[in-house]
PDB file of C-alpha atoms in Angstrom:
ATOM      1  CA  GLU A1172      88.571 143.807  57.976  1.00 93.00           C
ATOM      2  CA  ALA A1173      87.904 140.177  58.795  1.00 96.00           C
ATOM      3  CA  GLN A1174      90.583 137.721  57.738  1.00 98.00           C
ATOM      4  CA  LEU A1175      90.305 133.948  57.797  1.00 98.00           C
ATOM      5  CA  VAL A1176      93.239 131.654  57.024  1.00 98.00           C
ATOM      6  CA  GLU A1177      92.719 127.899  56.729  1.00 98.00           C
ATOM      7  CA  SER A1178      95.382 125.235  57.103  1.00 98.00           C
ATOM      8  CA  GLY A1179      95.710 121.500  57.595  1.00 98.00           C
ATOM      9  CA  GLY A1180      94.601 120.196  54.229  1.00 98.00           C
ATOM     10  CA  GLY A1181      96.490 117.534  52.310  1.00 98.00           C
ATOM     11  CA  LEU A1182      96.426 114.039  50.852  1.00 98.00           C
ATOM     12  CA  VAL A1183      94.904 111.315  53.029  1.00 98.00           C
ATOM     13  CA  GLN A1184      93.909 107.715  52.351  1.00 98.00           C
ATOM     14  CA  PRO A1185      90.269 106.596  52.458  1.00 98.00           C
ATOM     15  CA  GLY A1186      89.282 105.881  56.054  1.00 98.00           C
ATOM     16  CA  GLY A1187      91.889 108.280  57.376  1.00 98.00           C
ATOM     17  CA  SER A1188      91.594 111.448  59.454  1.00 98.00           C
ATOM     18  CA  LEU A1189      92.549 115.088  59.070  1.00 98.00           C
ATOM     19  CA  ARG A1190      92.151 118.163  61.257  1.00 98.00           C
ATOM     20  CA  LEU A1191      91.569 121.520  59.607  1.00 98.00           C
ATOM     21  CA  SER A1192      92.298 124.798  61.368  1.00 98.00           C
ATOM     22  CA  CYS A1193      91.203 128.354  60.682  1.00 98.00           C
ATOM     23  CA  ALA A1194      92.927 131.395  62.176  1.00 98.00           C
ATOM     24  CA  ALA A1195      90.643 134.413  62.466  1.00 98.00           C
ATOM     25  CA  SER A1196      91.681 138.045  62.806  1.00 98.00           C
ATOM     26  CA  GLY A1197      90.334 141.540  62.298  1.00 98.00           C
ATOM     27  CA  PHE A1198      87.033 141.015  64.118  1.00 98.00           C
ATOM     28  CA  SER A1199      85.557 139.815  67.401  1.00 98.00           C
ATOM     29  CA  PHE A1200      85.767 136.069  66.756  1.00 98.00           C
ATOM     30  CA  SER A1201      83.892 135.116  69.924  1.00 98.00           C
ATOM     31  CA  SER A1202      80.853 137.159  68.819  1.00 97.00           C
ATOM     32  CA  HIS A1203      80.044 135.141  65.719  1.00 98.00           C
ATOM     33  CA  TRP A1204      78.700 131.769  64.693  1.00 97.00           C
ATOM     34  CA  MET A1205      81.251 130.170  62.343  1.00 98.00           C
ATOM     35  CA  SER A1206      80.831 127.610  59.566  1.00 98.00           C
ATOM     36  CA  TRP A1207      82.759 125.290  57.269  1.00 98.00           C
ATOM     37  CA  VAL A1208      81.728 125.182  53.606  1.00 98.00           C
ATOM     38  CA  ARG A1209      83.324 122.934  50.997  1.00 98.00           C
ATOM     39  CA  GLN A1210      83.560 122.871  47.213  1.00 98.00           C
ATOM     40  CA  ALA A1211      84.514 119.735  45.304  1.00 98.00           C
ATOM     41  CA  PRO A1212      86.675 120.341  42.210  1.00 97.00           C
ATOM     42  CA  GLY A1213      84.532 121.883  39.483  1.00 96.00           C
ATOM     43  CA  LYS A1214      81.392 121.580  41.626  1.00 97.00           C
ATOM     44  CA  GLY A1215      79.140 123.809  43.717  1.00 98.00           C
ATOM     45  CA  LEU A1216      79.221 124.957  47.329  1.00 98.00           C
ATOM     46  CA  GLU A1217      78.121 122.678  50.172  1.00 98.00           C
ATOM     47  CA  TRP A1218      77.573 123.833  53.758  1.00 98.00           C
ATOM     48  CA  MET A1219      79.104 121.380  56.240  1.00 97.00           C
ATOM     49  CA  ALA A1220      78.644 122.560  59.802  1.00 98.00           C
ATOM     50  CA  ASN A1221      78.443 125.558  62.081  1.00 97.00           C
ATOM     51  CA  ILE A1222      79.097 126.340  65.729  1.00 97.00           C
ATOM     52  CA  LYS A1223      77.638 128.885  68.118  1.00 97.00           C
ATOM     53  CA  GLN A1224      79.708 131.693  69.625  1.00 97.00           C
ATOM     54  CA  ASP A1225      80.456 129.847  72.879  1.00 96.00           C
ATOM     55  CA  GLY A1226      80.693 126.398  71.272  1.00 96.00           C
ATOM     56  CA  SER A1227      77.559 125.192  73.056  1.00 97.00           C
ATOM     57  CA  HIS A1228      75.603 124.361  69.923  1.00 96.00           C
ATOM     58  CA  LYS A1229      76.678 122.700  66.684  1.00 97.00           C
ATOM     59  CA  ASN A1230      74.828 121.779  63.513  1.00 96.00           C
ATOM     60  CA  TYR A1231      75.898 119.414  60.727  1.00 97.00           C
ATOM     61  CA  VAL A1232      74.789 118.384  57.263  1.00 96.00           C
ATOM     62  CA  ASP A1233      73.573 114.771  57.296  1.00 94.00           C
ATOM     63  CA  SER A1234      76.396 113.512  55.080  1.00 94.00           C
ATOM     64  CA  VAL A1235      79.070 114.244  57.719  1.00 96.00           C
ATOM     65  CA  LYS A1236      77.186 113.618  60.977  1.00 96.00           C
ATOM     66  CA  GLY A1237      79.156 111.183  63.109  1.00 96.00           C
ATOM     67  CA  ARG A1238      82.300 111.616  60.977  1.00 98.00           C
ATOM     68  CA  PHE A1239      83.151 115.340  61.259  1.00 98.00           C
ATOM     69  CA  THR A1240      83.361 117.443  64.427  1.00 98.00           C
ATOM     70  CA  ILE A1241      83.437 121.229  64.467  1.00 98.00           C
ATOM     71  CA  SER A1242      85.023 123.031  67.415  1.00 98.00           C
ATOM     72  CA  ARG A1243      86.512 126.404  68.336  1.00 98.00           C
ATOM     73  CA  ASP A1244      88.973 128.014  70.728  1.00 98.00           C
ATOM     74  CA  ASN A1245      87.945 131.606  71.375  1.00 98.00           C
ATOM     75  CA  THR A1246      91.137 132.243  73.382  1.00 98.00           C
ATOM     76  CA  LYS A1247      93.120 131.594  70.193  1.00 98.00           C
ATOM     77  CA  ASN A1248      90.580 132.963  67.684  1.00 98.00           C
ATOM     78  CA  SER A1249      90.589 129.587  65.984  1.00 98.00           C
ATOM     79  CA  LEU A1250      88.049 127.288  64.340  1.00 98.00           C
ATOM     80  CA  PHE A1251      88.622 123.592  63.739  1.00 98.00           C
ATOM     81  CA  LEU A1252      87.146 120.711  61.747  1.00 98.00           C
ATOM     82  CA  GLN A1253      88.105 117.187  62.775  1.00 98.00           C
ATOM     83  CA  MET A1254      87.396 114.867  59.844  1.00 98.00           C
ATOM     84  CA  ASP A1255      87.362 111.105  60.427  1.00 98.00           C
ATOM     85  CA  SER A1256      86.449 108.123  58.230  1.00 98.00           C
ATOM     86  CA  LEU A1257      87.241 110.182  55.155  1.00 98.00           C
ATOM     87  CA  ARG A1258      85.871 109.065  51.796  1.00 98.00           C
ATOM     88  CA  ALA A1259      86.783 109.902  48.220  1.00 97.00           C
ATOM     89  CA  ASP A1260      83.720 112.148  47.924  1.00 97.00           C
ATOM     90  CA  ASP A1261      85.047 114.321  50.773  1.00 98.00           C
ATOM     91  CA  THR A1262      87.722 115.575  48.362  1.00 98.00           C
ATOM     92  CA  ALA A1263      87.188 119.334  48.168  1.00 98.00           C
ATOM     93  CA  LEU A1264      88.422 122.814  48.965  1.00 98.00           C
ATOM     94  CA  TYR A1265      87.295 123.558  52.514  1.00 98.00           C
ATOM     95  CA  TYR A1266      86.434 127.153  53.405  1.00 98.00           C
ATOM     96  CA  CYS A1267      86.215 128.687  56.861  1.00 98.00           C
ATOM     97  CA  VAL A1268      83.417 131.292  56.863  1.00 98.00           C
ATOM     98  CA  ARG A1269      81.863 133.808  59.236  1.00 98.00           C
ATOM     99  CA  ASP A1270      78.111 133.597  59.763  1.00 96.00           C
ATOM    100  CA  ILE A1271      76.208 136.862  59.779  1.00 94.00           C
ATOM    101  CA  ASN A1272      72.592 137.818  59.075  1.00 91.00           C
ATOM    102  CA  TRP A1273      71.754 134.211  58.117  1.00 93.00           C
ATOM    103  CA  GLY A1274      74.464 134.235  55.495  1.00 96.00           C
ATOM    104  CA  PHE A1275      78.249 134.010  55.150  1.00 97.00           C
ATOM    105  CA  ASP A1276      80.024 137.339  54.775  1.00 97.00           C
ATOM    106  CA  SER A1277      83.717 136.527  55.117  1.00 98.00           C
ATOM    107  CA  TRP A1278      85.551 133.610  53.506  1.00 98.00           C
ATOM    108  CA  GLY A1279      89.077 132.304  53.693  1.00 97.00           C
ATOM    109  CA  GLN A1280      90.961 131.160  50.607  1.00 97.00           C
ATOM    110  CA  GLY A1281      90.354 127.524  51.474  1.00 98.00           C
ATOM    111  CA  THR A1282      92.477 124.462  52.196  1.00 98.00           C
ATOM    112  CA  LEU A1283      92.440 121.508  49.814  1.00 98.00           C
ATOM    113  CA  VAL A1284      91.658 118.024  51.090  1.00 98.00           C
ATOM    114  CA  THR A1285      92.306 115.095  48.754  1.00 98.00           C
ATOM    115  CA  VAL A1286      91.151 111.621  49.752  1.00 98.00           C
ATOM    116  CA  SER A1287      92.812 109.004  47.605  1.00 97.00           C
ATOM    117  CA  SER A1288      94.802 105.793  47.866  1.00 96.00           C
TER     118      SER A1288
ATOM    119  CA  GLN B  53      68.860 118.473  52.541  1.00 77.00           C
ATOM    120  CA  SER B  54      68.739 118.592  48.755  1.00 92.00           C
ATOM    121  CA  ALA B  55      70.450 121.456  46.976  1.00 96.00           C
ATOM    122  CA  LEU B  56      68.294 124.370  45.887  1.00 98.00           C
ATOM    123  CA  THR B  57      67.609 124.390  42.141  1.00 98.00           C
ATOM    124  CA  GLN B  58      69.184 127.072  39.947  1.00 98.00           C
ATOM    125  CA  PRO B  59      69.473 127.268  36.143  1.00 98.00           C
ATOM    126  CA  ALA B  60      72.886 126.038  34.993  1.00 98.00           C
ATOM    127  CA  SER B  61      73.504 129.137  32.908  1.00 98.00           C
ATOM    128  CA  VAL B  62      72.090 132.570  32.155  1.00 98.00           C
ATOM    129  CA  SER B  63      73.423 134.981  29.577  1.00 97.00           C
ATOM    130  CA  GLY B  64      72.868 138.612  28.666  1.00 97.00           C
ATOM    131  CA  SER B  65      74.375 141.513  26.759  1.00 97.00           C
ATOM    132  CA  PRO B  66      76.176 144.368  28.476  1.00 97.00           C
ATOM    133  CA  GLY B  67      73.670 146.838  29.898  1.00 97.00           C
ATOM    134  CA  GLN B  68      70.814 144.336  29.949  1.00 97.00           C
ATOM    135  CA  SER B  69      69.141 142.849  33.012  1.00 98.00           C
ATOM    136  CA  ILE B  70      69.138 139.176  33.925  1.00 98.00           C
ATOM    137  CA  THR B  71      67.390 137.193  36.652  1.00 98.00           C
ATOM    138  CA  ILE B  72      68.602 134.002  38.308  1.00 98.00           C
ATOM    139  CA  SER B  73      66.036 131.815  40.067  1.00 98.00           C
ATOM    140  CA  CYS B  74      66.578 129.650  43.133  1.00 98.00           C
ATOM    141  CA  THR B  75      63.864 127.117  43.938  1.00 98.00           C
ATOM    142  CA  GLY B  76      63.547 125.262  47.213  1.00 98.00           C
ATOM    143  CA  THR B  77      60.793 124.042  49.484  1.00 97.00           C
ATOM    144  CA  SER B  78      58.673 125.237  52.375  1.00 96.00           C
ATOM    145  CA  SER B  79      61.398 123.913  54.713  1.00 95.00           C
ATOM    146  CA  ASP B  80      63.968 126.361  53.390  1.00 96.00           C
ATOM    147  CA  VAL B  81      63.361 129.180  50.888  1.00 97.00           C
ATOM    148  CA  GLY B  82      59.600 129.277  51.380  1.00 97.00           C
ATOM    149  CA  GLY B  83      59.693 129.038  55.145  1.00 96.00           C
ATOM    150  CA  TYR B  84      62.188 131.755  56.054  1.00 97.00           C
ATOM    151  CA  ASN B  85      63.388 135.118  54.769  1.00 97.00           C
ATOM    152  CA  TYR B  86      66.964 133.905  55.147  1.00 98.00           C
ATOM    153  CA  VAL B  87      68.079 133.656  51.532  1.00 98.00           C
ATOM    154  CA  SER B  88      71.539 134.906  50.581  1.00 98.00           C
ATOM    155  CA  TRP B  89      73.449 135.139  47.304  1.00 98.00           C
ATOM    156  CA  TYR B  90      77.146 134.744  46.429  1.00 98.00           C
ATOM    157  CA  GLN B  91      79.284 135.642  43.426  1.00 98.00           C
ATOM    158  CA  GLN B  92      82.325 133.510  42.642  1.00 98.00           C
ATOM    159  CA  HIS B  93      84.957 134.284  40.029  1.00 98.00           C
ATOM    160  CA  PRO B  94      87.211 131.423  38.823  1.00 97.00           C
ATOM    161  CA  GLY B  95      89.836 130.488  41.386  1.00 96.00           C
ATOM    162  CA  LYS B  96      88.453 132.912  43.975  1.00 98.00           C
ATOM    163  CA  ALA B  97      86.486 132.577  47.182  1.00 98.00           C
ATOM    164  CA  PRO B  98      82.760 133.425  47.019  1.00 98.00           C
ATOM    165  CA  LYS B  99      81.670 136.995  47.726  1.00 98.00           C
ATOM    166  CA  PHE B 100      78.617 137.875  49.849  1.00 98.00           C
ATOM    167  CA  MET B 101      76.174 139.803  47.614  1.00 98.00           C
ATOM    168  CA  ILE B 102      72.686 139.668  49.187  1.00 98.00           C
ATOM    169  CA  TYR B 103      71.373 138.664  52.613  1.00 98.00           C
ATOM    170  CA  GLU B 104      67.907 138.140  54.100  1.00 98.00           C
ATOM    171  CA  VAL B 105      66.376 137.990  50.593  1.00 97.00           C
ATOM    172  CA  ASN B 106      66.872 141.598  49.508  1.00 98.00           C
ATOM    173  CA  ASN B 107      69.575 143.348  51.527  1.00 98.00           C
ATOM    174  CA  ARG B 108      72.944 144.374  50.104  1.00 98.00           C
ATOM    175  CA  PRO B 109      76.086 144.370  52.249  1.00 96.00           C
ATOM    176  CA  SER B 110      78.136 147.533  52.185  1.00 95.00           C
ATOM    177  CA  GLY B 111      80.093 147.873  48.956  1.00 96.00           C
ATOM    178  CA  VAL B 112      77.817 145.765  46.752  1.00 98.00           C
ATOM    179  CA  PRO B 113      76.517 147.811  43.793  1.00 97.00           C
ATOM    180  CA  ASP B 114      72.794 148.563  43.748  1.00 96.00           C
ATOM    181  CA  ARG B 115      72.647 146.852  40.341  1.00 97.00           C
ATOM    182  CA  PHE B 116      72.233 143.672  42.375  1.00 98.00           C
ATOM    183  CA  SER B 117      68.830 143.047  43.935  1.00 98.00           C
ATOM    184  CA  GLY B 118      67.009 140.114  45.468  1.00 98.00           C
ATOM    185  CA  SER B 119      63.414 139.029  45.886  1.00 98.00           C
ATOM    186  CA  LYS B 120      61.340 136.026  46.866  1.00 98.00           C
ATOM    187  CA  SER B 121      57.931 134.596  46.032  1.00 98.00           C
ATOM    188  CA  GLY B 122      56.794 131.383  47.663  1.00 98.00           C
ATOM    189  CA  ASN B 123      59.493 128.733  47.404  1.00 98.00           C
ATOM    190  CA  THR B 124      61.501 130.630  44.773  1.00 98.00           C
ATOM    191  CA  ALA B 125      64.040 133.377  45.354  1.00 98.00           C
ATOM    192  CA  SER B 126      65.570 135.482  42.598  1.00 98.00           C
ATOM    193  CA  LEU B 127      68.680 137.564  42.013  1.00 98.00           C
ATOM    194  CA  THR B 128      68.443 140.327  39.413  1.00 98.00           C
ATOM    195  CA  ILE B 129      71.480 142.025  37.930  1.00 98.00           C
ATOM    196  CA  SER B 130      70.608 145.277  36.163  1.00 97.00           C
ATOM    197  CA  GLY B 131      72.927 147.018  33.720  1.00 96.00           C
ATOM    198  CA  LEU B 132      75.070 143.925  33.219  1.00 98.00           C
ATOM    199  CA  GLN B 133      78.799 144.636  33.210  1.00 97.00           C
ATOM    200  CA  ALA B 134      81.809 142.584  32.145  1.00 97.00           C
ATOM    201  CA  GLU B 135      82.890 142.008  35.738  1.00 97.00           C
ATOM    202  CA  ASP B 136      79.530 140.402  36.515  1.00 98.00           C
ATOM    203  CA  GLU B 137      80.515 137.347  34.492  1.00 98.00           C
ATOM    204  CA  ALA B 138      80.907 134.716  37.239  1.00 98.00           C
ATOM    205  CA  ASP B 139      79.189 131.842  39.008  1.00 98.00           C
ATOM    206  CA  TYR B 140      76.335 132.722  41.360  1.00 98.00           C
ATOM    207  CA  TYR B 141      75.004 130.642  44.251  1.00 98.00           C
ATOM    208  CA  CYS B 142      71.959 131.102  46.434  1.00 98.00           C
ATOM    209  CA  SER B 143      71.751 129.788  49.980  1.00 98.00           C
ATOM    210  CA  SER B 144      68.951 129.395  52.491  1.00 98.00           C
ATOM    211  CA  TYR B 145      68.514 128.537  56.125  1.00 96.00           C
ATOM    212  CA  SER B 146      66.737 125.188  56.363  1.00 95.00           C
ATOM    213  CA  TYR B 147      65.000 123.365  59.172  1.00 93.00           C
ATOM    214  CA  ILE B 148      63.688 119.852  58.883  1.00 88.00           C
ATOM    215  CA  SER B 149      64.942 117.853  61.855  1.00 83.00           C
ATOM    216  CA  SER B 150      67.746 120.291  62.652  1.00 87.00           C
ATOM    217  CA  ALA B 151      68.959 123.743  61.670  1.00 88.00           C
ATOM    218  CA  THR B 152      71.204 123.719  58.617  1.00 93.00           C
ATOM    219  CA  TYR B 153      71.981 125.729  55.518  1.00 97.00           C
ATOM    220  CA  VAL B 154      71.637 124.620  51.926  1.00 97.00           C
ATOM    221  CA  PHE B 155      73.237 126.080  48.796  1.00 98.00           C
ATOM    222  CA  GLY B 156      71.883 126.220  45.282  1.00 98.00           C
ATOM    223  CA  THR B 157      73.310 124.248  42.365  1.00 98.00           C
ATOM    224  CA  GLY B 158      74.952 127.372  40.948  1.00 98.00           C
ATOM    225  CA  THR B 159      74.432 129.480  37.821  1.00 98.00           C
ATOM    226  CA  LYS B 160      77.103 130.575  35.370  1.00 98.00           C
ATOM    227  CA  VAL B 161      76.449 134.092  34.075  1.00 98.00           C
ATOM    228  CA  THR B 162      77.928 134.773  30.653  1.00 98.00           C
ATOM    229  CA  LEU B 163      78.050 138.039  28.745  1.00 96.00           C
ATOM    230  CA  LEU B 164      77.146 137.864  25.082  1.00 94.00           C
TER     231      LEU B 164
END
């Protein structure tokens, strides 16, 4: 069974940076596209970015282009999200998810990012 | 990259059927058969319920079914049960200037 465990969240000031990590286990990590999805407190889901199996292709939602960078290390079964120039509206629970069949079949429990002064 | 439109709430009595709509555009829902649905209970991570419009992952009850017509996708829950009370989100692959995904606004299902 696929397991995804996020870490790296916390409190950061506006304009600051944070790097999220996701440790994957229970499946062939290098065989799957992977995504980050976030959920602001009391709000809906928002897809952020995804990355191809070998890291050669990345896609982003417009609101984070130029500020967030998705990456992966297949040797360590790990997914990352580097978040720079953070704003208050980036405050959310960030989920690491596995892409499959044009959907998202496995989700971590999320890591909370709070952007506040 | 606007969110897909879902009704804020839908309610039904146990045993009844309900349908949740998910309206997008020709750049997402209408352009591809890549619509998926998720169930989320309070404080929990979303659960994958439907993929590619009308396919159920292993373990999802056949009470859940999906369909699509034009720019609108739908999730139908037949024989509503207490455990179905949750938030539901649709999602679709989208391509305008780049490949992305977009989620729906979410629908709260309440049992009467």
